[in-house]
CSV table of C-alpha atoms in Angstrom, one decimal:
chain,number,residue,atom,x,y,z
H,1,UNK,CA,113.7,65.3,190.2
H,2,UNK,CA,117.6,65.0,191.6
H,3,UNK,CA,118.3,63.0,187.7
H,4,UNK,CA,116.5,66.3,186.1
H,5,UNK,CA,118.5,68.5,188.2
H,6,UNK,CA,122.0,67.1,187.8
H,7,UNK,CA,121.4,67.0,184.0
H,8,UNK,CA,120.8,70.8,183.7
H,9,UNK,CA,123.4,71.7,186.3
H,10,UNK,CA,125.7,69.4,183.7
H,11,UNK,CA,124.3,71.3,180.8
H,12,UNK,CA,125.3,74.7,182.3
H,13,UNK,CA,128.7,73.1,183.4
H,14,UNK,CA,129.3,72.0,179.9
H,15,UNK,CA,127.9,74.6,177.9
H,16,UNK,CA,130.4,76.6,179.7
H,17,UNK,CA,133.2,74.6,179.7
H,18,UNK,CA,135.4,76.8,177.5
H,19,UNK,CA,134.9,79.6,180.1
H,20,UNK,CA,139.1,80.7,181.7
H,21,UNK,CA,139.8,82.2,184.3
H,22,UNK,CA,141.7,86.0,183.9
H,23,UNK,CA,144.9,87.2,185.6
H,24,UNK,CA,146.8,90.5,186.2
H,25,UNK,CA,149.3,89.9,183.6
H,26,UNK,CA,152.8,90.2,184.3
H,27,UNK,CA,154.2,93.5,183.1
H,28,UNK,CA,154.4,95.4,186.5
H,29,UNK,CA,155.3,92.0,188.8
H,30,UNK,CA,158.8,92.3,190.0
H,31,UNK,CA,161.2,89.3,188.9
H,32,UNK,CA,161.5,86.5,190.9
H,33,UNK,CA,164.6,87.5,193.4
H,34,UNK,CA,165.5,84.1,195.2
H,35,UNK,CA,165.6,85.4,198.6
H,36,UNK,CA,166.6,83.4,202.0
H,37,UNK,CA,163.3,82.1,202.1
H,38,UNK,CA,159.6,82.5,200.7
H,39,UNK,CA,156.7,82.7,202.6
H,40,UNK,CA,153.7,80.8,202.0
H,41,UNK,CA,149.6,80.6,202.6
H,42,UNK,CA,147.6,78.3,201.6
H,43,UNK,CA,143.7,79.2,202.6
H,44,UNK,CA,139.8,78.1,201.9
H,45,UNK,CA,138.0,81.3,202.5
H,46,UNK,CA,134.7,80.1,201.7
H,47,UNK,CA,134.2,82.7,199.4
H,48,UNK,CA,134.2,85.2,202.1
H,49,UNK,CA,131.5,83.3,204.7
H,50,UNK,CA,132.7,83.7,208.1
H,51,UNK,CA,131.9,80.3,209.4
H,52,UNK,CA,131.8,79.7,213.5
H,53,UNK,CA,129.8,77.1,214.2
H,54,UNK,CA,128.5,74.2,212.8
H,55,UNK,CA,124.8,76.0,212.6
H,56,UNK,CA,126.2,78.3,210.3
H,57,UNK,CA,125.8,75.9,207.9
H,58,UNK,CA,122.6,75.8,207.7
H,59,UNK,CA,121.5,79.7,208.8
H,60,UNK,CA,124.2,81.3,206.5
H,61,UNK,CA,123.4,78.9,203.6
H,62,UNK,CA,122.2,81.5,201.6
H,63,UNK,CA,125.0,83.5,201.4
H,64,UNK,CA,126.6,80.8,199.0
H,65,UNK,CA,123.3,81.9,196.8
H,66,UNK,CA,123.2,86.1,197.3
H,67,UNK,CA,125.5,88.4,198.3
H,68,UNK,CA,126.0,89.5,201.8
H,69,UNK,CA,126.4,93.2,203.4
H,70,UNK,CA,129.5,91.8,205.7
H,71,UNK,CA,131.3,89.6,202.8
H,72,UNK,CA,133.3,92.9,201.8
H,73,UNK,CA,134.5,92.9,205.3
H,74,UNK,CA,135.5,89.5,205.7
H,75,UNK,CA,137.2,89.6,202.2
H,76,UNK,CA,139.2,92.9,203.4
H,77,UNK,CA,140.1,91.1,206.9
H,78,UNK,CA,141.8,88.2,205.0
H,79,UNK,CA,143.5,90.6,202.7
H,80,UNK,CA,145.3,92.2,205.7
H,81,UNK,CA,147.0,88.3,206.3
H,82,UNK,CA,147.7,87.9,203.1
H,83,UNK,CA,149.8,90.8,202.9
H,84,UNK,CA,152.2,89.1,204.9
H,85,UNK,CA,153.0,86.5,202.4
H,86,UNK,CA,154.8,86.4,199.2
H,87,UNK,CA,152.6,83.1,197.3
H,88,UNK,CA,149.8,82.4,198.3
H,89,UNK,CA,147.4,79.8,197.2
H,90,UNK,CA,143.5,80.2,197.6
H,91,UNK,CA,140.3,77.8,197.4
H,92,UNK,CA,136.5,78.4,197.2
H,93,UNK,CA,137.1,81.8,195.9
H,94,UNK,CA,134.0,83.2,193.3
H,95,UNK,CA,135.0,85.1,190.0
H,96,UNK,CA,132.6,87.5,189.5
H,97,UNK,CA,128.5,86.1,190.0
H,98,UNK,CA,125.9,87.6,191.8
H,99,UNK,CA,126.4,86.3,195.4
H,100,UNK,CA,130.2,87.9,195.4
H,101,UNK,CA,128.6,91.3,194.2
H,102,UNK,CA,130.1,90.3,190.7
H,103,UNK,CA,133.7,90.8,192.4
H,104,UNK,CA,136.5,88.6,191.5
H,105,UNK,CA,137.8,88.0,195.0
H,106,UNK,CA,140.8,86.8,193.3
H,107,UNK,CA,142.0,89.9,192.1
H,108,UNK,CA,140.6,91.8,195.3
H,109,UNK,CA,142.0,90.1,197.4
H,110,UNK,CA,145.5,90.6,195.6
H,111,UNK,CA,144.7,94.5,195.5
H,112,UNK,CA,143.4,94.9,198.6
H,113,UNK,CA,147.1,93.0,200.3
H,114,UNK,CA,149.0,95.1,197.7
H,115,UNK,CA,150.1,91.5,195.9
H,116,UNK,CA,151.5,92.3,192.3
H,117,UNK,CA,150.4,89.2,190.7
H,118,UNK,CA,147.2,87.1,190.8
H,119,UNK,CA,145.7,84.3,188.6
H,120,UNK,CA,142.1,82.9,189.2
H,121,UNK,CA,141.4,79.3,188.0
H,122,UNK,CA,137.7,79.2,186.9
H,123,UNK,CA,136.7,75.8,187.6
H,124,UNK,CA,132.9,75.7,187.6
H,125,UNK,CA,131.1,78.3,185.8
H,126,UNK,CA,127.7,78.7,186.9
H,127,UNK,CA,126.8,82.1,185.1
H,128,UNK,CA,125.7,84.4,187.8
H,129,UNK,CA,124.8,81.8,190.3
H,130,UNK,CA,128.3,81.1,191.1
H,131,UNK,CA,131.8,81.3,189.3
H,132,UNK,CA,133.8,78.3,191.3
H,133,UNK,CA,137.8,79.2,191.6
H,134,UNK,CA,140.9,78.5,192.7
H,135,UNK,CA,143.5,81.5,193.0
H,136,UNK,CA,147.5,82.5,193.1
H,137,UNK,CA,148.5,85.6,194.3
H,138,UNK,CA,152.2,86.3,193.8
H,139,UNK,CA,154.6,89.0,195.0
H,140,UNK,CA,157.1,87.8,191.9
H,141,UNK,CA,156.9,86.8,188.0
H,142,UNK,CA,156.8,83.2,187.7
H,143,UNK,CA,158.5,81.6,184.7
H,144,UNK,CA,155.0,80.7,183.8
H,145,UNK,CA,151.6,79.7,185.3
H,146,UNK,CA,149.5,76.8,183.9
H,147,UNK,CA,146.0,75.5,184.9
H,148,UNK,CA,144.6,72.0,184.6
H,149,UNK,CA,141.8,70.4,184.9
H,150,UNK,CA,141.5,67.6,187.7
H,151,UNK,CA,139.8,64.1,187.2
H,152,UNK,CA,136.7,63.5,188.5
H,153,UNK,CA,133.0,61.8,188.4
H,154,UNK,CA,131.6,65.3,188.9
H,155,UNK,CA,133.6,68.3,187.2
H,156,UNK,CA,134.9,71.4,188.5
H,157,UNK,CA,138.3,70.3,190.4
H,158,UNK,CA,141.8,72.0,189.4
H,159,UNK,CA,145.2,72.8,189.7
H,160,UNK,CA,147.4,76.0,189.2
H,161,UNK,CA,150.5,75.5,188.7
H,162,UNK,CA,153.7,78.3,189.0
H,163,UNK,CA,157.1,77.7,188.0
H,164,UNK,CA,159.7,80.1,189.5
H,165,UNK,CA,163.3,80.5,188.6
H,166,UNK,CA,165.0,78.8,185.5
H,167,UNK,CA,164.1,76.5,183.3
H,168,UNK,CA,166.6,74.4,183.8
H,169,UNK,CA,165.6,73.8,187.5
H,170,UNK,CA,162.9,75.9,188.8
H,171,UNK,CA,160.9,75.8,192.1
H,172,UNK,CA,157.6,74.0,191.1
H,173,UNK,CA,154.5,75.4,193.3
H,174,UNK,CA,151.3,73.0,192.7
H,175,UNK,CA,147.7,75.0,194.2
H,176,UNK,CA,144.6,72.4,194.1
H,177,UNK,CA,141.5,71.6,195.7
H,178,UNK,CA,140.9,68.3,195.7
H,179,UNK,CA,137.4,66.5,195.8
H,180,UNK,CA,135.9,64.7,199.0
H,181,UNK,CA,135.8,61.3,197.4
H,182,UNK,CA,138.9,59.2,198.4
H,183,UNK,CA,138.4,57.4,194.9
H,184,UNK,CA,138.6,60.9,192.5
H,185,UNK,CA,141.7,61.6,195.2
H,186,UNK,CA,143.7,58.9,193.8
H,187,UNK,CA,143.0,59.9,190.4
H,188,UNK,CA,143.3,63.2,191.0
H,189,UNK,CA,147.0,63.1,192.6
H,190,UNK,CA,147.8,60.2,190.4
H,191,UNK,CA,147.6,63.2,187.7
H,192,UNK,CA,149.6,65.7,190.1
H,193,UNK,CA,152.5,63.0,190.9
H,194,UNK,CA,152.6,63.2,186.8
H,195,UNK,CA,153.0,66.4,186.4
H,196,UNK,CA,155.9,67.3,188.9
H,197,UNK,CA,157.9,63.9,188.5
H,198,UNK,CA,160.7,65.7,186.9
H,199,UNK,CA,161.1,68.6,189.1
H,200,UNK,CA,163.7,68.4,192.3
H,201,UNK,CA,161.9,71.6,194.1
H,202,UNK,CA,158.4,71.1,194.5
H,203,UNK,CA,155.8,72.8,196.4
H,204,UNK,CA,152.4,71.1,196.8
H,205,UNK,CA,149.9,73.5,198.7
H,206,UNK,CA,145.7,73.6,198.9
H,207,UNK,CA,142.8,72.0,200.6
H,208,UNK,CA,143.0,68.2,200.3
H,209,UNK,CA,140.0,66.9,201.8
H,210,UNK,CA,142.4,64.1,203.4
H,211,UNK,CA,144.9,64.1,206.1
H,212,UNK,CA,148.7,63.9,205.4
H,213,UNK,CA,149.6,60.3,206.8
H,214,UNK,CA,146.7,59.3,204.5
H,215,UNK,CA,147.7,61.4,201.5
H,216,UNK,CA,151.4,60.3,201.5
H,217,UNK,CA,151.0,56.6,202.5
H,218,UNK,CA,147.6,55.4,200.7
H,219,UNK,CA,147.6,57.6,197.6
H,220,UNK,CA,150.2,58.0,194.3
H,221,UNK,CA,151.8,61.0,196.4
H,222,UNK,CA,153.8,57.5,198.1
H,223,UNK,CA,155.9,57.2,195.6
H,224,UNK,CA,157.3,60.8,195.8
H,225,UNK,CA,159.5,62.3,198.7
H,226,UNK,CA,157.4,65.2,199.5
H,227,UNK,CA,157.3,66.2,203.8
H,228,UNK,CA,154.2,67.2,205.8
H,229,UNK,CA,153.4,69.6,208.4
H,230,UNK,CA,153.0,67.9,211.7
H,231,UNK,CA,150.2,65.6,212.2
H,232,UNK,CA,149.3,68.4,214.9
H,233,UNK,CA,148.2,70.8,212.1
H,234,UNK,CA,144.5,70.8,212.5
H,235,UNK,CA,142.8,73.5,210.0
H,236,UNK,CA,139.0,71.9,210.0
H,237,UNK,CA,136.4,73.5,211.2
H,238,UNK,CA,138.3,76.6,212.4
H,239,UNK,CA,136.1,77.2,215.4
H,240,UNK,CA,137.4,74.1,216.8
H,241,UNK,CA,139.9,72.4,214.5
H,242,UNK,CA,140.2,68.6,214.2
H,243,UNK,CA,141.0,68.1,211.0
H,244,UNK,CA,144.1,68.3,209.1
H,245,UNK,CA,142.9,68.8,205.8
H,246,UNK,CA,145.2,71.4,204.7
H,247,UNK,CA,148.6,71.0,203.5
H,248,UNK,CA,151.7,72.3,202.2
H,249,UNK,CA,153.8,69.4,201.5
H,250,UNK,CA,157.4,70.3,199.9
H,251,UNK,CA,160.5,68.7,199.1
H,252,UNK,CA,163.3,67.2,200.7
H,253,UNK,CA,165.4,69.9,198.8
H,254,UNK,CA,163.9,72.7,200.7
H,255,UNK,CA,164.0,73.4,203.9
H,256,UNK,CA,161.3,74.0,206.5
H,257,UNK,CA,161.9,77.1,207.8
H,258,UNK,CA,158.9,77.6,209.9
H,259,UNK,CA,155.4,76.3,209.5
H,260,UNK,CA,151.9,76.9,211.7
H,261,UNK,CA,148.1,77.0,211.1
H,262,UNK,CA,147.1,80.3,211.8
H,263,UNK,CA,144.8,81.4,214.3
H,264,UNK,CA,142.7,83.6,211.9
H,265,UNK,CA,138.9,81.7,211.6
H,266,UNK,CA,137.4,84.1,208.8
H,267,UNK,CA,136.5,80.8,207.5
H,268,UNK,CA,135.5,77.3,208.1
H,269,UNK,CA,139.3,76.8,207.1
H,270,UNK,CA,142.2,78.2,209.3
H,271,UNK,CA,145.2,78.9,207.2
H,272,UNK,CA,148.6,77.6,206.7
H,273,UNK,CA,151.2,79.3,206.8
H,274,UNK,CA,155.3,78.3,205.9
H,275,UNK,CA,158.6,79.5,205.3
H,276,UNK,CA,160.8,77.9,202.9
H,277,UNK,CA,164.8,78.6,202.0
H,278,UNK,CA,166.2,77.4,198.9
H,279,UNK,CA,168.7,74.9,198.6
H,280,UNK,CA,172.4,75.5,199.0
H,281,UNK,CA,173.7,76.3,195.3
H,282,UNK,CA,170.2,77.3,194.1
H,283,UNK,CA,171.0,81.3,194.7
H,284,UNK,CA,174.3,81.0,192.8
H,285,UNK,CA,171.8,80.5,189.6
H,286,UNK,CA,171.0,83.9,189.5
């Protein structure tokens, strides 16, 4: 029965494999103005479960299925953090099926903060059972934004990726979700560490399923420079975190203004939160 199953869960997968994700497009975003610093979020909201307790689980299972009365709520809580923050990256989001009320929490989430700019990575379409995404809200126009598809046994793992700044040497922000299994982990950041080897400024942000020591010592992230949050930085489960599966990790070249998981449990996920100022010399690009 599981064999029949996971063959026509693969056949929807597949059959809509050519599916995108959507985006606000770029014509009213304000240009990227380097400031002092940037303020970042990274955050799983579950697709707008509130999660407390390990129960939950199990008793709000269904609300991964069918929508909820309170989920409009919840989404309009987190919206009022994220207004705080100029890029923000976002996990477990849905883009439109029945269980989100056929909302793409993406762009309501970006509306409802008053963020110029979103993108929404589909990355598992299920039709109207569920529309898997990853999302990038934005308070300036990136150079460009690209999506890309993360290795994996199972399908349905990605990566946005925002360039800010010049071409010549922009600030490289990397949003993922990576899977549970430590084996697609190396394969999967064995693809990232590809894709920003060239760049001096790099931002990676998202839910990692791993904890930093392990993600920088024991995967292909070792052989880049990148710094963590403290070990102390406990996101998972929010009720009582301790977990640091969370991360922004960043470059040597910028500097670590602030940083803190924040006390906001709309989720089974806290948030993390940092400031970031641009290297000495970078401003006098512009």
């Amino acid at each position: 029965m599981y064999k029949r199953f996971r063959k026509q869960l693969d056949g929807i997968i597949r059959s809509r494999d050519e599916s995108k994700g959507s985006n606000s497009g770029l014509e009213h975003v304000p240009a990227f103005e380097p400031q002092r610093h940037l303020r970042l979020l990274t955050f799983n909201i579950q697709v707008g479960i509130n999660t407390s307790a390990y129960r939950h689980y199990l008793t709000r299972s269904w609300q991964h299925f069918l929508p909820h009365r309170s989920r409009i709520q919840n989404l309009d809580r987190i919206a009022s953090l994220l207004s705080n923050y100029d890029v923000v990256a976002l996990q477990e989001c849905d883009g439109g099926s029945l269980r989100s009320g056929y909302i793409n929490q993406v762009q309501y989430l970006a509306e409802a903060a008053g963020i110029p700019y979103w993108h929404q990575q589909l990355n598992r379409n299920l039709g109207q059972i569920a529309q898997h995404s990853n999302g990038l809200l934005s308070r300036f126009r990136p150079l460009d934004v690209k999506e890309y598809k993360l290795p994996g046994r199972v399908p349905g793992r990605g990566a946005i990726v925002a360039r800010y700044g010049t071409e010549e040497d922009p600030l490289v922000l990397v949003m993922m979700h990576l899977s549970l299994s430590k084996a697609a982990q190396q394969r999967q950041l064995g693809f990232v560490s590809e894709l920003i080897s060239r760049y001096r400024h790099v931002v990676l942000m998202g839910d990692m399923n791993n904890h930093a020591e392990e993600l920088l010592t024991r995967t292909p992230l070792k052989e880049t420079d990148l710094l963590p949050l403290p070990d102390t930085a406990h996101s998972f489960p929010s009720w009582r975190p301790e977990k640091a599966l969370d991360h922004i990790l960043v470059s040597p070249s910028l500097q670590i203004r602030n940083s803190e998981v924040v006390s906001y449990p709309m989720s089974d996920h806290l948030p993390i939160a940092m400031d970031i100022a641009l290297p000495d010399g970078y401003l006098e690009k512009f």
